[in-house]
């Protein structure tokens, strides 16, 4: 049986800039929906709080306009059915994140009061992040990351793409205008790559490596469902191709991360442009003269000389990564594509019509071509800089699985 550690705030108020204590706690939907989904999936849920203090449900989360009457009734019934579990949480200092398959932090304004400055929670988050344990933070819960510190004294979440309640959404609460600080501002100031959905109060989830974040209460079910799906399901499609190129990792990274040049080497993406430099871009794609589509992508990993990755949205969600490894003769570039869910039937039908009967074989060949063209581009750059002759690269190696 899989197990998830659900970490809740123990605060019952949020101290505002003028010293006022606003009554709060954890948000009902952000506790109930993930707990329900994990339980329904057969996961064992362990609830923990700082000091083992029973959590307080924010009363605002159980009445309009925060929720509808029928949702409030459903949440109350669920909480009542699990009263014993929530009334006797584990002490956060007694749990170890590596003993669980995932760690999940619901939000509410409570985390802004206690978890944002809790060293025990901060150490737990740091350890989970470094161990690769799936770590999910919802709405205000990313505030808990502010208490995390790496061994070198830096913030371990710097450079990670993440979301959380946006300033625009926060300021819909009149009392939030008296807040000491806002979550979005603080995450950006610490060095996070903050992203948000196009529309406020609508579900939006961001994933970067083992860090999962949800923007608002409406994202509760989507965030928990994504964690469950990623842990339990094998990818519907996974392809990896490697090639050694005669260039340094930094030089290779500079090229693969320049998406404006993607059309020079990708057999499918003939043009791409930044919508938000370094964060979001759009690409124009085609297979043959008739099948064309546009995709949107969000950069999820950008570590110079090491890895560049992004996820694509419609028409099929997938993850693309370029891993860079220094080897004798240059840099080994491994490009991979993973899709958790099968493509829509309509998309597969169109692909068959344009001659792509096996998408995995088509992708494998396309990635091999991409790496070949990247190698050629790097050689041209080296020749132009007077670097002289370069070693001959190895042949590409491929691997992949499909379902």
Coordinates of C-alpha atoms in Angstrom, one line a residue:
X1 CA 0.0 0.0 0.0
X2 CA 1.3 3.4 -0.9
X3 CA 1.4 6.1 1.8
X4 CA 1.2 9.9 1.8
X5 CA 2.1 12.3 4.6
X6 CA -0.4 15.1 4.8
X7 CA 1.1 18.1 6.7
X8 CA -1.4 20.6 8.0
X9 CA -1.0 24.0 9.7
X10 CA -1.7 24.1 13.4
X11 CA -2.4 27.8 13.4
X12 CA -5.9 29.2 14.1
X13 CA -5.1 32.8 13.1
X14 CA -3.0 34.9 10.7
X15 CA -1.3 38.0 12.1
X16 CA -1.7 41.0 9.9
X17 CA 0.5 44.0 9.5
X18 CA -1.4 46.1 12.1
X19 CA -1.2 43.2 14.7
X20 CA -4.8 42.1 14.1
X21 CA -5.3 38.3 14.4
X22 CA -7.5 37.2 11.5
X23 CA -9.2 33.8 12.4
X24 CA -8.1 31.2 9.9
X25 CA -6.6 27.7 9.7
X26 CA -6.6 25.2 6.9
X27 CA -9.0 25.4 4.0
X28 CA -11.7 22.6 4.0
X29 CA -11.6 21.8 0.3
X30 CA -7.8 21.6 0.3
X31 CA -7.9 19.0 3.0
X32 CA -11.0 17.0 2.1
X33 CA -10.5 16.6 -1.7
X34 CA -6.9 15.3 -1.6
X35 CA -7.6 13.1 1.5
X36 CA -10.6 11.7 -0.3
X37 CA -8.7 11.0 -3.5
X38 CA -5.7 9.4 -1.8
X39 CA -8.0 7.2 0.3
X40 CA -10.1 6.2 -2.8
X41 CA -6.9 5.2 -4.6
X42 CA -6.0 2.9 -1.7
X43 CA -3.2 5.1 -0.2
X44 CA -2.7 5.2 3.6
X45 CA -2.9 8.9 4.7
X46 CA -1.0 10.1 7.8
X47 CA -1.9 13.5 9.1
X48 CA 0.7 15.5 10.9
X49 CA 1.0 19.1 12.3
X50 CA 3.5 21.1 14.2
X51 CA 3.5 19.8 17.8
X52 CA 0.7 17.3 17.0
X53 CA -1.9 20.1 17.5
X54 CA -5.3 19.4 16.0
X55 CA -5.8 21.6 12.9
X56 CA -8.4 24.3 12.7
X57 CA -10.7 24.4 9.7
X58 CA -11.1 28.0 8.4
X59 CA -14.8 28.8 8.9
X60 CA -14.7 30.9 5.8
X61 CA -14.0 27.8 3.7
X62 CA -17.4 26.3 4.7
X63 CA -19.7 29.1 3.7
X64 CA -20.5 31.2 0.6
X65 CA -19.0 32.8 -1.3
X66 CA -16.0 30.6 -0.7
X67 CA -18.0 27.5 -1.6
X68 CA -21.5 26.4 -2.5
X69 CA -23.9 25.2 0.2
X70 CA -23.9 21.6 -1.1
X71 CA -20.1 21.5 -1.3
X72 CA -20.0 22.8 2.3
X73 CA -22.3 20.1 3.4
X74 CA -20.2 17.4 1.7
X75 CA -17.0 18.7 3.2
X76 CA -18.6 18.9 6.7
X77 CA -19.8 15.3 6.4
X78 CA -16.3 14.1 5.3
X79 CA -14.6 15.9 8.1
X80 CA -17.0 14.5 10.6
X81 CA -16.5 11.0 9.3
X82 CA -12.7 11.4 9.9
X83 CA -12.9 13.4 13.2
X84 CA -10.7 11.0 15.1
X85 CA -7.9 11.1 12.4
X86 CA -7.8 14.9 12.3
X87 CA -8.2 15.3 16.1
X88 CA -5.1 13.2 16.8
X89 CA -2.5 14.1 14.2
X90 CA 1.1 13.0 14.4
X91 CA 3.7 15.4 15.7
X92 CA 5.6 16.7 12.7
X93 CA 8.9 16.2 14.4
X94 CA 8.2 12.5 14.7
X95 CA 7.8 11.8 11.0
X96 CA 10.3 11.2 8.2
X97 CA 9.3 12.1 4.6
X98 CA 11.4 9.3 3.1
X99 CA 9.0 6.8 4.8
X100 CA 6.2 7.9 2.5
X101 CA 5.6 7.8 -1.2
X102 CA 4.5 11.4 -1.3
X103 CA 4.2 14.5 1.0
X104 CA 1.2 16.7 0.6
X105 CA 0.7 20.2 2.2
X106 CA -2.8 21.7 2.0
X107 CA -3.2 25.4 2.3
X108 CA -5.4 28.0 3.9
X109 CA -3.9 31.1 5.6
X110 CA -2.7 29.0 8.4
X111 CA 0.7 28.1 6.7
X112 CA 1.4 31.8 6.4
X113 CA 1.4 32.0 10.2
X114 CA 3.2 28.9 11.4
X115 CA 4.7 26.7 8.6
X116 CA 6.4 29.7 6.9
X117 CA 8.7 29.9 9.9
X118 CA 8.7 26.4 11.2
X119 CA 12.2 24.9 11.2
X120 CA 11.0 21.3 11.6
X121 CA 8.7 21.6 8.5
X122 CA 11.5 23.4 6.6
X123 CA 13.9 20.6 7.3
X124 CA 11.3 18.0 6.2
X125 CA 10.7 19.9 3.0
X126 CA 14.4 20.1 2.2
X127 CA 14.9 16.4 2.8
X128 CA 11.9 15.4 0.7
X129 CA 13.0 17.7 -2.2
X130 CA 16.6 16.3 -2.1
X131 CA 15.5 12.7 -1.8
X132 CA 13.2 13.0 -4.8
X133 CA 10.1 12.3 -2.8
X134 CA 7.0 13.7 -4.6
X135 CA 6.3 16.9 -2.8
X136 CA 2.9 18.7 -3.3
X137 CA 2.1 22.1 -2.0
X138 CA -1.3 23.7 -2.5
X139 CA -2.5 27.3 -2.6
X140 CA -0.9 29.1 0.5
X141 CA 1.1 26.0 1.4
X142 CA 4.2 27.0 -0.7
X143 CA 4.7 29.5 2.1
X144 CA 6.1 26.6 4.1
X145 CA 9.1 26.4 1.7
X146 CA 10.2 29.8 3.1
X147 CA 11.4 27.9 6.2
X148 CA 13.6 25.6 4.2
X149 CA 17.4 26.0 4.1
X150 CA 19.9 23.9 2.3
X151 CA 23.2 22.8 3.8
X152 CA 25.0 25.7 2.1
X153 CA 22.5 28.2 3.6
X154 CA 20.7 28.8 0.3
X155 CA 17.0 28.3 -0.4
X156 CA 16.7 24.8 -1.9
X157 CA 13.6 25.8 -4.0
X158 CA 15.4 28.6 -5.9
X159 CA 15.1 28.1 -9.6
X160 CA 12.1 25.7 -9.3
X161 CA 9.0 26.4 -11.3
X162 CA 6.1 26.7 -8.9
X163 CA 2.7 28.3 -8.3
X164 CA 0.6 29.2 -5.3
X165 CA -2.2 31.7 -4.6
X166 CA -1.5 34.7 -6.8
X167 CA -1.5 38.3 -5.6
X168 CA -4.6 38.9 -7.7
X169 CA -6.4 36.1 -6.0
X170 CA -5.2 37.0 -2.6
X171 CA -6.3 40.6 -2.8
X172 CA -9.9 39.5 -3.4
X173 CA -9.9 39.1 0.3
X174 CA -10.2 42.6 1.8
X175 CA -8.2 41.7 4.9
X176 CA -5.3 40.6 2.7
X177 CA -4.6 44.3 2.0
X178 CA -3.3 44.4 5.5
X179 CA -1.0 41.4 5.1
X180 CA 2.7 41.7 6.1
X181 CA 3.6 40.0 2.8
X182 CA 2.0 38.2 -0.1
X183 CA 2.9 34.7 -1.2
X184 CA 3.6 35.4 -4.9
X185 CA 5.9 38.3 -4.0
X186 CA 7.9 36.3 -1.5
X187 CA 8.4 33.3 -3.8
X188 CA 9.6 35.5 -6.6
X189 CA 11.9 37.4 -4.2
X190 CA 13.5 34.1 -3.1
X191 CA 14.2 33.0 -6.6
X192 CA 11.3 30.7 -7.6
X193 CA 10.1 30.7 -11.2
X194 CA 6.5 31.6 -10.3
X195 CA 3.7 30.7 -12.8
X196 CA 0.0 31.1 -12.7
X197 CA -3.0 30.2 -14.8
X198 CA -4.6 32.6 -17.2
X199 CA -7.8 32.9 -15.2
X200 CA -7.9 33.5 -11.4
X201 CA -9.7 30.9 -9.1
X202 CA -9.5 28.2 -11.8
X203 CA -7.5 24.9 -11.5
X204 CA -3.8 25.3 -12.3
X205 CA -1.0 22.9 -11.4
X206 CA 2.8 23.2 -12.0
X207 CA 5.2 20.3 -11.9
X208 CA 9.0 20.7 -11.8
X209 CA 10.9 17.5 -11.1
X210 CA 9.5 16.1 -7.9
X211 CA 7.8 19.4 -6.8
X212 CA 4.1 19.6 -7.5
X213 CA 2.2 22.9 -6.7
X214 CA -1.4 24.0 -7.1
X215 CA -2.5 27.6 -7.4
X216 CA -5.7 27.8 -5.4
X217 CA -8.5 25.7 -3.7
X218 CA -10.0 24.8 -7.1
X219 CA -6.7 23.0 -7.9
X220 CA -7.1 20.6 -4.9
X221 CA -8.4 17.6 -6.8
X222 CA -6.2 18.2 -9.9
X223 CA -3.0 18.4 -7.8
X224 CA -3.8 15.3 -5.7
X225 CA -4.9 13.4 -8.9
X226 CA -1.6 14.3 -10.7
X227 CA 0.5 13.0 -7.8
X228 CA -1.5 9.7 -7.7
X229 CA -1.4 9.3 -11.5
X230 CA 2.3 10.0 -11.7
X231 CA 3.1 7.5 -9.0
X232 CA 0.8 4.7 -10.1
X233 CA 0.8 4.8 -13.8
X234 CA 3.5 3.9 -16.2
X235 CA 4.0 6.4 -19.0
X236 CA 1.9 5.8 -22.1
X237 CA 4.9 6.7 -24.2
X238 CA 8.5 7.1 -23.4
X239 CA 11.4 7.6 -25.8
X240 CA 15.1 8.5 -25.2
X241 CA 17.8 9.1 -27.7
X242 CA 21.5 9.9 -26.9
X243 CA 24.3 11.3 -28.9
X244 CA 27.8 12.6 -28.1
X245 CA 28.6 16.0 -29.6
X246 CA 31.9 17.7 -29.8
X247 CA 31.1 20.7 -27.5
X248 CA 31.2 21.6 -23.9
X249 CA 28.1 21.1 -21.8
X250 CA 27.7 24.9 -21.5
X251 CA 27.9 25.4 -25.2
X252 CA 25.4 22.6 -25.8
X253 CA 23.0 24.0 -23.2
X254 CA 23.2 27.5 -24.8
X255 CA 22.0 25.9 -28.0
X256 CA 19.2 23.6 -26.8
X257 CA 17.8 26.2 -24.4
X258 CA 17.5 28.8 -27.2
X259 CA 14.0 27.9 -28.3
X260 CA 13.9 30.6 -30.9
X261 CA 16.3 28.4 -33.0
X262 CA 14.3 25.2 -32.4
X263 CA 13.0 25.3 -36.0
X264 CA 16.6 24.8 -37.2
X265 CA 16.9 21.2 -35.9
X266 CA 13.4 19.9 -35.0
X267 CA 11.7 17.9 -37.8
X268 CA 8.3 18.8 -36.4
X269 CA 8.6 22.3 -34.7
X270 CA 9.4 24.7 -37.5
X271 CA 9.1 27.9 -35.5
X272 CA 9.0 28.8 -31.8
X273 CA 8.9 32.1 -29.9
X274 CA 8.9 33.1 -26.3
X275 CA 5.7 34.4 -24.7
X276 CA 7.4 34.9 -21.4
X277 CA 11.2 34.8 -21.9
X278 CA 12.8 31.8 -20.1
X279 CA 9.4 30.5 -18.9
X280 CA 6.7 30.0 -21.6
X281 CA 6.9 29.6 -25.3
X282 CA 4.7 28.6 -28.2
X283 CA 5.7 26.4 -31.1
X284 CA 4.3 25.8 -34.6
X285 CA 4.4 22.2 -35.6
X286 CA 3.7 20.0 -38.7
X287 CA 3.9 16.5 -40.0
X288 CA 3.8 16.6 -43.7
X289 CA 2.2 19.5 -45.6
X290 CA -1.3 19.1 -44.2
X291 CA -1.1 18.2 -40.5
X292 CA -0.3 21.3 -38.5
X293 CA -0.8 22.4 -34.9
X294 CA 0.4 24.8 -32.3
X295 CA 1.6 23.9 -28.9
X296 CA 2.2 25.8 -25.7
X297 CA 5.1 24.9 -23.4
X298 CA 6.3 25.8 -19.9
X299 CA 10.0 25.5 -19.0
X300 CA 10.3 23.3 -15.9
X301 CA 14.1 22.8 -15.7
X302 CA 16.8 25.2 -16.7
X303 CA 20.2 24.3 -15.1
X304 CA 23.0 25.6 -17.4
X305 CA 25.4 22.9 -18.5
X306 CA 23.2 20.1 -17.0
X307 CA 19.5 20.0 -18.1
X308 CA 16.8 21.8 -20.0
X309 CA 13.3 20.6 -19.8
X310 CA 9.7 21.7 -20.6
X311 CA 6.2 20.4 -20.6
X312 CA 3.7 20.9 -23.4
X313 CA 0.0 21.4 -23.0
X314 CA -2.7 21.0 -25.7
X315 CA -3.1 18.9 -27.8
X316 CA -1.2 16.3 -25.8
X317 CA 0.5 16.9 -22.5
X318 CA 4.1 15.6 -22.5
X319 CA 7.5 16.2 -20.9
X320 CA 10.7 16.9 -22.9
X321 CA 14.2 17.0 -21.4
X322 CA 17.7 17.5 -22.6
X323 CA 20.2 16.0 -20.2
X324 CA 23.8 17.0 -20.7
X325 CA 26.8 14.9 -19.4
X326 CA 30.4 15.7 -20.0
X327 CA 32.2 12.7 -21.6
X328 CA 35.4 12.1 -23.5
X329 CA 35.2 13.9 -26.8
X330 CA 32.5 16.4 -25.7
X331 CA 29.0 16.2 -24.3
X332 CA 26.5 13.4 -24.3
X333 CA 23.1 14.8 -25.0
X334 CA 20.1 12.7 -24.1
X335 CA 16.8 13.9 -25.3
X336 CA 13.7 12.3 -23.9
X337 CA 10.0 12.6 -24.3
X338 CA 7.5 11.2 -21.9
X339 CA 3.7 11.2 -22.0
X340 CA 1.7 10.0 -19.0
X341 CA -1.6 9.5 -20.8
X342 CA -2.3 8.2 -24.3
X343 CA -3.1 10.7 -27.0
X344 CA -6.6 11.5 -27.8
X345 CA -8.2 9.1 -30.3
X346 CA -8.9 11.9 -32.7
X347 CA -5.2 12.9 -32.7
X348 CA -4.1 9.4 -33.3
X349 CA -6.5 9.1 -36.2
X350 CA -5.1 12.2 -37.9
X351 CA -1.5 10.9 -37.3
X352 CA -2.4 7.6 -39.1
X353 CA -3.9 9.6 -42.0
X354 CA -0.6 11.4 -42.5
X355 CA 1.4 8.2 -42.3
X356 CA 2.4 8.0 -38.7
X357 CA 1.2 4.6 -37.7
X358 CA 3.6 4.2 -34.8
X359 CA 4.2 7.4 -32.9
X360 CA 7.1 6.0 -30.8
X361 CA 9.1 5.1 -33.9
X362 CA 8.3 8.4 -35.5
X363 CA 9.4 10.3 -32.4
X364 CA 12.6 8.2 -32.0
X365 CA 13.6 9.0 -35.6
X366 CA 12.7 12.6 -35.1
X367 CA 14.8 13.0 -31.9
X368 CA 17.7 11.3 -33.6
X369 CA 17.4 13.8 -36.4
X370 CA 17.2 16.7 -33.9
X371 CA 20.4 15.6 -32.2
X372 CA 22.2 15.1 -35.5
X373 CA 21.3 18.7 -36.5
X374 CA 22.3 20.0 -33.1
X375 CA 25.7 18.3 -33.6
X376 CA 26.0 19.9 -37.0
X377 CA 25.1 23.3 -35.6
X378 CA 27.7 23.0 -32.8
X379 CA 30.4 21.9 -35.3
X380 CA 29.6 25.0 -37.4
X381 CA 30.0 27.2 -34.3
X382 CA 33.3 25.6 -33.4
X383 CA 34.6 25.9 -36.9
X384 CA 33.6 29.5 -37.0
X385 CA 35.4 30.3 -33.7
X386 CA 38.6 28.7 -35.0
X387 CA 38.3 25.7 -32.7
X388 CA 39.7 23.5 -35.4
X389 CA 38.8 19.9 -36.0
X390 CA 36.6 18.1 -33.5
X391 CA 36.3 14.4 -32.7
X392 CA 33.7 12.3 -34.5
X393 CA 30.6 11.8 -32.4
X394 CA 29.2 8.4 -31.4
X395 CA 26.2 7.0 -33.2
X396 CA 22.9 7.9 -31.5
X397 CA 21.5 5.3 -29.1
X398 CA 17.8 4.9 -28.5
X399 CA 15.4 3.4 -26.1
X400 CA 11.7 3.7 -25.5
X401 CA 8.5 2.0 -24.3
X402 CA 4.9 2.4 -25.5
X403 CA 1.5 1.4 -24.4

